[in-house]
Amino acid sequence: MKDRKEKKAKVSLNILILIIAIPLIAALIICNVFNAFNTYRIKKTTEETYYNMLYGISSNLIKAERDFTQAQLLGTQKLAYKEFVVQSVLEAMDADWQTMVDNIDSELDQAITMAKTNDKLWSKLTTEDGINFATAYDNFTTSYAKWKEDYAKTTSAATAEPWTQSYTASRNQLIIMDSIVTTWAQNENRATDAKIQNTILISSIVFAAIAVILFIFTIIILMNISRNMKGIRNAVRRISEGDFVTKIKPRTIITDFAEIGFSLESMRHDLRNALVRVIDYATSVNNKAEETKDNIAASQHTTNDISSAVYDIAEGATAMAQDVSQTSTITASIGDSVENVLYSANGNLDKGQQVFDESTRIKEKLEQIKIQDQKTDAIASQVASSVGETATVVAQITEAAEGIINISSQTNLLALNASIEAARAGEAGKGFAVVADNIKNLAEETNNLAGEITGMLATITHYSDTNKKLAEDIKEATSNEAVALSDMSETFDEMIKLLQETEVGNKQIVELVKSVNIDKNSILSSVDSLSSISQENAASTQETSASLTQLDSNMEAVVTQAEELQNIAEQLTENIRFFQVELPNNE
């Protein structure tokens, strides 16, 4: 089960932040590119509609109507002045009339050529009477041909009525074609407005969907980070309170928190094992000190016996040999006891060194945790700095949106001025008035879009402030962890100091035992002398008494050192009881 959990896919905190930021940036870029493309396409469509089609066809139709009217007026003048002017003047009028007719034909050809490029304008769009552009053009061609024929047939003002009727019919068809072009342009404008609205709606829906998904994902990640930080904080608190039994089990998909959890668990495990060994060593030192006291007490009793034996030697020489043999046996026993004490003291010294080494290693582990905590604090600072930079960029975008609103207002004012000027121009400014109205509508829509962008930026600024506060909370939590680790480091410094004092006591015991060993050898030498030379009984007795006195003094010193060592071991055991290292029965 444990291996299965550790094999879960994990990801870095930096990668999670990029997973949130990159799609949002990509969505913004895609929406901007999409809007720019549609804006460019709408611009081209508008340019094609108004400048190429509406302006081109309407201007040619208006010119044709103007030339048509002038030709009619010139023909009427010719009929009115025909009887009063010379033939050359009439011929000049005919030439001017023909020039105007040629202009009409050229202008109509240009207008019809442009109209035929748009099937909707040419044949599909009709008036209320069911007449389309092609039909109006055919009607105009028929009446226009008749008008030209009637001009040649009309010889006087009295017979000019059919010719005038042909002119009226032809002119009406020109007016119908111009109205159809204007209606077509208005329909295209409404279609363009619908496209713009659809584009805005699609962009808004796509961006809103991406924003909602990223917001939900961000909430999930923040909840996971909060849960992980709480788990790490509780684990550090338990360790700072001395609980080295409860295991730390990181459950997260974020590698940074998983590494912190595994590092804390490794530290807890190592510290717990080291503390168990320290407790065992302290107990062993305490037991060895008690044994040393018992051995020294036995040695003191032995020295008392030796003193009695020496006294007996002084009273009777006959029992000297037996006493010397007894003294030799007792001295050998003392030697064995002294060697046992020396062995135990050396063992205590080695174990004290091991405890010191383990404590030093544990302190190094604590320093590593402090360094890891400092790295976590640095990461939290970087997150806070990144959130601040994001807020700065949002402020810059807000200023740009306000600039767009100002430009839109100026464009709206220019469109209003253009409409006024077009109204003053009358019929000639009719097409330009349509353009001014559409520019005004585009300016209003741009202003609305800029307002929506400003609202979105305000929302992003709110989220940025919230993220900044969360980053500051993370940084504060890592600072509290650093304080707790510093307290633990100070506790281990005190333990190392006590172990150093224990090591000094062990060395003193070893020196005292060596001194006792030397005295033991002196006793053996004295006993040998007593056995070989009876004549020196008195002197030997005095030397033996002196040696025994010195031995008793040394043993008392050893007892004192053993008691001090036992006190140090008891203090060490009492200090280590702060830490919980006993595992539950099921573990």
Short mmCIF file of C-alpha atoms in Angstrom, two decimals, residues 132-435:
data_model
loop_
_atom_site.label_atom_id
_atom_site.label_comp_id
_atom_site.label_asym_id
_atom_site.label_seq_id
_atom_site.Cartn_x
_atom_site.Cartn_y
_atom_site.Cartn_z
CA ASN A 132 -34.75 44.21 -58.28
CA PHE A 133 -31.69 46.01 -59.57
CA ALA A 134 -31.43 43.97 -62.75
CA THR A 135 -35.12 44.58 -63.58
CA ALA A 136 -34.78 48.30 -62.88
CA TYR A 137 -31.73 48.39 -65.15
CA ASP A 138 -33.62 46.58 -67.93
CA ASN A 139 -36.55 49.00 -67.56
CA PHE A 140 -34.14 51.92 -67.65
CA THR A 141 -32.44 50.55 -70.77
CA THR A 142 -35.77 50.22 -72.53
CA SER A 143 -37.05 53.70 -71.61
CA TYR A 144 -33.58 55.22 -72.11
CA ALA A 145 -33.36 53.83 -75.66
CA LYS A 146 -36.82 55.18 -76.40
CA TRP A 147 -35.75 58.57 -74.97
CA LYS A 148 -32.79 58.73 -77.32
CA GLU A 149 -35.03 57.75 -80.27
CA ASP A 150 -37.68 60.32 -79.31
CA TYR A 151 -35.03 63.03 -79.15
CA ALA A 152 -34.27 62.51 -82.82
CA LYS A 153 -37.98 62.39 -83.71
CA THR A 154 -39.01 65.44 -81.67
CA THR A 155 -39.00 68.55 -83.82
CA SER A 156 -40.94 71.02 -81.68
CA ALA A 157 -41.96 71.73 -78.11
CA ALA A 158 -45.53 70.72 -78.93
CA THR A 159 -44.49 67.18 -79.89
CA ALA A 160 -42.04 66.73 -76.93
CA GLU A 161 -44.46 65.04 -74.54
CA PRO A 162 -43.49 61.39 -75.39
CA TRP A 163 -39.83 62.36 -75.14
CA THR A 164 -40.46 63.92 -71.70
CA GLN A 165 -42.36 60.84 -70.55
CA SER A 166 -39.43 58.62 -71.58
CA TYR A 167 -37.11 60.89 -69.57
CA THR A 168 -39.35 60.67 -66.48
CA ALA A 169 -39.60 56.86 -66.73
CA SER A 170 -35.82 56.50 -67.16
CA ARG A 171 -35.05 58.85 -64.30
CA ASN A 172 -37.45 56.96 -62.03
CA GLN A 173 -35.57 53.73 -62.76
CA LEU A 174 -32.27 55.44 -61.85
CA ILE A 175 -33.82 56.54 -58.56
CA ILE A 176 -35.06 52.97 -57.92
CA MET A 177 -31.55 51.56 -58.58
CA ASP A 178 -30.02 54.11 -56.21
CA SER A 179 -32.59 53.29 -53.49
CA ILE A 180 -31.88 49.54 -53.94
CA VAL A 181 -28.15 50.20 -53.47
CA THR A 182 -28.86 52.23 -50.33
CA THR A 183 -31.15 49.51 -48.93
CA TRP A 184 -28.52 46.87 -49.73
CA ALA A 185 -25.87 48.89 -47.85
CA GLN A 186 -28.18 49.22 -44.83
CA ASN A 187 -28.84 45.46 -44.84
CA GLU A 188 -25.12 44.77 -45.06
CA ASN A 189 -24.56 47.14 -42.16
CA ARG A 190 -27.10 45.25 -40.04
CA ALA A 191 -25.47 41.94 -41.01
CA THR A 192 -22.07 43.36 -40.05
CA ASP A 193 -23.46 44.46 -36.68
CA ALA A 194 -24.81 40.93 -36.14
CA LYS A 195 -21.40 39.45 -36.96
CA ILE A 196 -19.72 41.80 -34.49
CA GLN A 197 -22.19 40.85 -31.76
CA ASN A 198 -21.72 37.14 -32.47
CA THR A 199 -17.95 37.56 -32.38
CA ILE A 200 -18.11 39.37 -29.05
CA LEU A 201 -20.49 36.73 -27.64
CA ILE A 202 -18.32 33.80 -28.78
CA SER A 203 -15.13 35.41 -27.43
CA SER A 204 -16.80 36.18 -24.12
CA ILE A 205 -18.19 32.65 -23.75
CA VAL A 206 -14.84 31.01 -24.60
CA PHE A 207 -12.86 33.25 -22.28
CA ALA A 208 -15.44 32.87 -19.48
CA ALA A 209 -15.36 29.07 -19.81
CA ILE A 210 -11.56 28.98 -19.67
CA ALA A 211 -11.56 31.43 -16.75
CA VAL A 212 -14.09 29.32 -14.80
CA ILE A 213 -12.11 26.11 -15.42
CA LEU A 214 -8.85 27.76 -14.36
CA PHE A 215 -10.55 29.31 -11.33
CA ILE A 216 -11.85 25.91 -10.18
CA PHE A 217 -8.42 24.36 -10.80
CA THR A 218 -6.78 27.20 -8.86
CA ILE A 219 -9.15 26.67 -5.90
CA ILE A 220 -8.34 22.94 -5.89
CA ILE A 221 -4.57 23.63 -5.96
CA LEU A 222 -4.84 26.25 -3.20
CA MET A 223 -6.85 23.85 -1.03
CA ASN A 224 -4.21 21.15 -1.62
CA ILE A 225 -1.42 23.59 -0.72
CA SER A 226 -3.28 24.69 2.43
CA ARG A 227 -3.88 21.07 3.46
CA ASN A 228 -0.21 20.19 2.88
CA MET A 229 1.03 23.23 4.79
CA LYS A 230 -1.28 22.33 7.69
CA GLY A 231 0.05 18.75 7.70
CA ILE A 232 3.68 19.93 7.68
CA ARG A 233 2.93 22.49 10.40
CA ASN A 234 1.31 19.82 12.60
CA ALA A 235 4.22 17.42 12.01
CA VAL A 236 6.80 20.06 13.00
CA ARG A 237 4.69 20.97 16.04
CA ARG A 238 4.59 17.31 17.17
CA ILE A 239 8.36 16.99 16.73
CA SER A 240 8.94 20.26 18.64
CA GLU A 241 6.77 18.86 21.47
CA GLY A 242 8.95 15.73 21.63
CA ASP A 243 6.72 13.30 19.74
CA PHE A 244 9.07 11.10 17.69
CA VAL A 245 6.64 8.16 17.49
CA THR A 246 3.87 9.43 15.17
CA LYS A 247 4.89 8.84 11.55
CA ILE A 248 4.75 11.62 8.95
CA LYS A 249 2.94 10.42 5.82
CA PRO A 250 2.84 13.08 3.05
CA ARG A 251 -0.13 12.67 0.73
CA THR A 252 0.16 15.24 -2.04
CA ILE A 253 0.70 15.56 -5.77
CA ILE A 254 3.10 18.51 -5.28
CA THR A 255 6.73 17.36 -5.27
CA ASP A 256 7.94 20.27 -3.12
CA PHE A 257 5.64 19.37 -0.22
CA ALA A 258 6.25 15.64 -0.76
CA GLU A 259 10.03 16.19 -0.43
CA ILE A 260 9.52 18.26 2.73
CA GLY A 261 7.30 15.53 4.19
CA PHE A 262 9.78 12.76 3.35
CA SER A 263 12.65 14.83 4.79
CA LEU A 264 10.69 15.38 8.04
CA GLU A 265 9.85 11.67 8.25
CA SER A 266 13.51 10.73 7.68
CA MET A 267 14.58 13.22 10.36
CA ARG A 268 11.93 11.90 12.79
CA HIS A 269 13.02 8.32 12.20
CA ASP A 270 16.73 9.11 12.64
CA LEU A 271 16.12 11.24 15.74
CA ARG A 272 13.91 8.59 17.30
CA ASN A 273 16.54 5.86 16.77
CA ALA A 274 19.30 8.11 18.09
CA LEU A 275 17.26 8.99 21.20
CA VAL A 276 16.55 5.31 21.84
CA ARG A 277 20.29 4.62 21.71
CA VAL A 278 20.96 7.59 24.01
CA ILE A 279 18.43 6.24 26.53
CA ASP A 280 20.02 2.79 26.35
CA TYR A 281 23.51 4.24 26.82
CA ALA A 282 22.34 6.38 29.77
CA THR A 283 20.77 3.33 31.44
CA SER A 284 23.93 1.32 30.82
CA VAL A 285 26.09 4.09 32.31
CA ASN A 286 23.83 4.25 35.36
CA ASN A 287 24.02 0.47 35.84
CA LYS A 288 27.79 0.38 35.39
CA ALA A 289 28.20 3.19 37.92
CA GLU A 290 26.13 1.22 40.45
CA GLU A 291 28.26 -1.88 39.80
CA THR A 292 31.42 0.19 40.26
CA LYS A 293 30.18 1.44 43.62
CA ASP A 294 29.46 -2.15 44.70
CA ASN A 295 32.90 -3.31 43.54
CA ILE A 296 34.62 -0.47 45.38
CA ALA A 297 32.64 -1.28 48.55
CA ALA A 298 33.80 -4.88 48.28
CA SER A 299 37.37 -3.67 47.75
CA GLN A 300 37.13 -1.52 50.90
CA HIS A 301 36.02 -4.52 52.89
CA THR A 302 38.97 -6.41 51.42
CA THR A 303 41.41 -3.72 52.47
CA ASN A 304 40.01 -3.87 55.98
CA ASP A 305 40.67 -7.58 55.99
CA ILE A 306 44.21 -6.93 54.77
CA SER A 307 44.72 -4.45 57.61
CA SER A 308 43.58 -7.06 60.10
CA ALA A 309 45.95 -9.58 58.51
CA VAL A 310 48.87 -7.18 58.81
CA TYR A 311 47.98 -6.57 62.45
CA ASP A 312 47.95 -10.30 63.01
CA ILE A 313 51.40 -10.54 61.33
CA ALA A 314 52.71 -8.00 63.81
CA GLU A 315 51.38 -10.04 66.76
CA GLY A 316 52.53 -13.47 65.68
CA ALA A 317 55.28 -14.53 63.31
CA THR A 318 54.16 -18.13 63.38
CA ALA A 319 50.95 -17.33 61.50
CA MET A 320 52.81 -15.17 58.97
CA ALA A 321 52.99 -17.73 56.20
CA GLN A 322 49.30 -18.53 56.44
CA ASP A 323 48.43 -14.83 56.59
CA VAL A 324 50.72 -14.05 53.66
CA SER A 325 49.03 -16.79 51.59
CA GLN A 326 45.60 -15.39 52.55
CA THR A 327 46.77 -11.89 51.73
CA SER A 328 48.04 -13.05 48.34
CA THR A 329 44.66 -14.64 47.55
CA ILE A 330 42.74 -11.52 48.61
CA THR A 331 45.09 -9.30 46.61
CA ALA A 332 44.55 -11.43 43.50
CA SER A 333 40.79 -11.02 43.98
CA ILE A 334 41.31 -7.25 44.26
CA GLY A 335 43.28 -7.33 41.02
CA ASP A 336 40.45 -9.12 39.23
CA SER A 337 37.94 -6.59 40.59
CA VAL A 338 40.16 -3.70 39.51
CA GLU A 339 40.48 -5.17 36.01
CA ASN A 340 36.69 -5.52 35.81
CA VAL A 341 36.30 -1.92 36.88
CA LEU A 342 38.85 -0.81 34.27
CA TYR A 343 37.04 -2.82 31.56
CA SER A 344 33.67 -1.30 32.55
CA ALA A 345 35.11 2.22 32.64
CA ASN A 346 36.62 1.82 29.16
CA GLY A 347 33.27 0.49 27.89
CA ASN A 348 31.44 3.48 29.39
CA LEU A 349 33.95 5.82 27.74
CA ASP A 350 33.39 4.24 24.28
CA LYS A 351 29.60 4.33 24.69
CA GLY A 352 29.71 7.95 25.79
CA GLN A 353 31.67 8.77 22.62
CA GLN A 354 29.02 6.95 20.50
CA VAL A 355 26.25 8.93 22.19
CA PHE A 356 28.16 12.16 21.48
CA ASP A 357 28.62 11.19 17.80
CA GLU A 358 24.91 10.36 17.42
CA SER A 359 23.90 13.68 19.01
CA THR A 360 26.22 15.56 16.65
CA ARG A 361 24.69 13.79 13.62
CA ILE A 362 21.18 14.60 14.83
CA LYS A 363 22.13 18.25 15.15
CA GLU A 364 23.42 18.21 11.55
CA LYS A 365 20.04 16.81 10.45
CA LEU A 366 18.33 19.73 12.21
CA GLU A 367 20.59 22.19 10.38
CA GLN A 368 19.60 20.58 7.06
CA ILE A 369 15.93 21.01 7.94
CA LYS A 370 16.58 24.68 8.76
CA ILE A 371 18.21 25.15 5.34
CA GLN A 372 15.23 23.43 3.63
CA ASP A 373 12.86 25.71 5.58
CA GLN A 374 14.83 28.77 4.40
CA LYS A 375 14.44 27.56 0.78
CA THR A 376 10.69 27.22 1.32
CA ASP A 377 10.59 30.77 2.69
CA ALA A 378 12.50 31.99 -0.39
CA ILE A 379 9.98 30.23 -2.69
CA ALA A 380 7.09 31.93 -0.82
CA SER A 381 8.84 35.31 -1.32
CA GLN A 382 9.17 34.62 -5.06
CA VAL A 383 5.44 33.75 -5.27
CA ALA A 384 4.54 37.05 -3.51
CA SER A 385 6.84 38.99 -5.87
CA SER A 386 5.30 37.29 -8.94
CA VAL A 387 1.76 38.17 -7.73
CA GLY A 388 2.85 41.81 -7.27
CA GLU A 389 4.24 41.94 -10.83
CA THR A 390 0.94 40.50 -12.12
CA ALA A 391 -0.97 43.31 -10.36
CA THR A 392 1.36 45.88 -12.02
CA VAL A 393 0.67 44.42 -15.50
CA VAL A 394 -3.11 44.47 -14.82
CA ALA A 395 -2.85 48.18 -13.85
CA GLN A 396 -1.04 48.91 -17.13
CA ILE A 397 -3.76 47.09 -19.10
CA THR A 398 -6.41 49.13 -17.22
CA GLU A 399 -4.68 52.37 -18.30
CA ALA A 400 -4.68 51.10 -21.92
CA ALA A 401 -8.43 50.34 -21.68
CA GLU A 402 -9.10 53.87 -20.41
CA GLY A 403 -7.12 55.17 -23.39
CA ILE A 404 -9.35 53.12 -25.72
CA ILE A 405 -12.45 54.67 -24.06
CA ASN A 406 -11.04 58.19 -24.64
CA ILE A 407 -10.28 57.38 -28.29
CA SER A 408 -13.80 55.96 -28.71
CA SER A 409 -15.32 59.15 -27.27
CA GLN A 410 -13.28 61.28 -29.69
CA THR A 411 -14.29 59.01 -32.59
CA ASN A 412 -17.97 59.36 -31.58
CA LEU A 413 -17.59 63.18 -31.58
CA LEU A 414 -15.92 63.10 -35.00
CA ALA A 415 -18.75 60.88 -36.33
CA LEU A 416 -21.32 63.38 -35.02
CA ASN A 417 -19.49 66.27 -36.73
CA ALA A 418 -19.31 64.23 -39.94
CA SER A 419 -23.09 63.60 -39.80
CA ILE A 420 -23.72 67.33 -39.38
CA GLU A 421 -21.47 68.14 -42.35
CA ALA A 422 -23.14 65.40 -44.43
CA ALA A 423 -26.57 66.87 -43.59
CA ARG A 424 -25.37 70.27 -44.73
CA ALA A 425 -24.13 68.78 -48.01
CA GLY A 426 -27.64 67.53 -48.79
CA GLU A 427 -28.09 64.82 -51.40
CA ALA A 428 -24.40 64.75 -52.26
CA GLY A 429 -23.46 63.90 -48.63
CA LYS A 430 -26.06 61.17 -48.22
CA GLY A 431 -23.58 58.31 -48.64
CA PHE A 432 -21.06 59.97 -46.31
CA ALA A 433 -23.83 60.36 -43.66
CA VAL A 434 -24.31 56.58 -43.67
CA VAL A 435 -20.58 56.14 -43.14
#
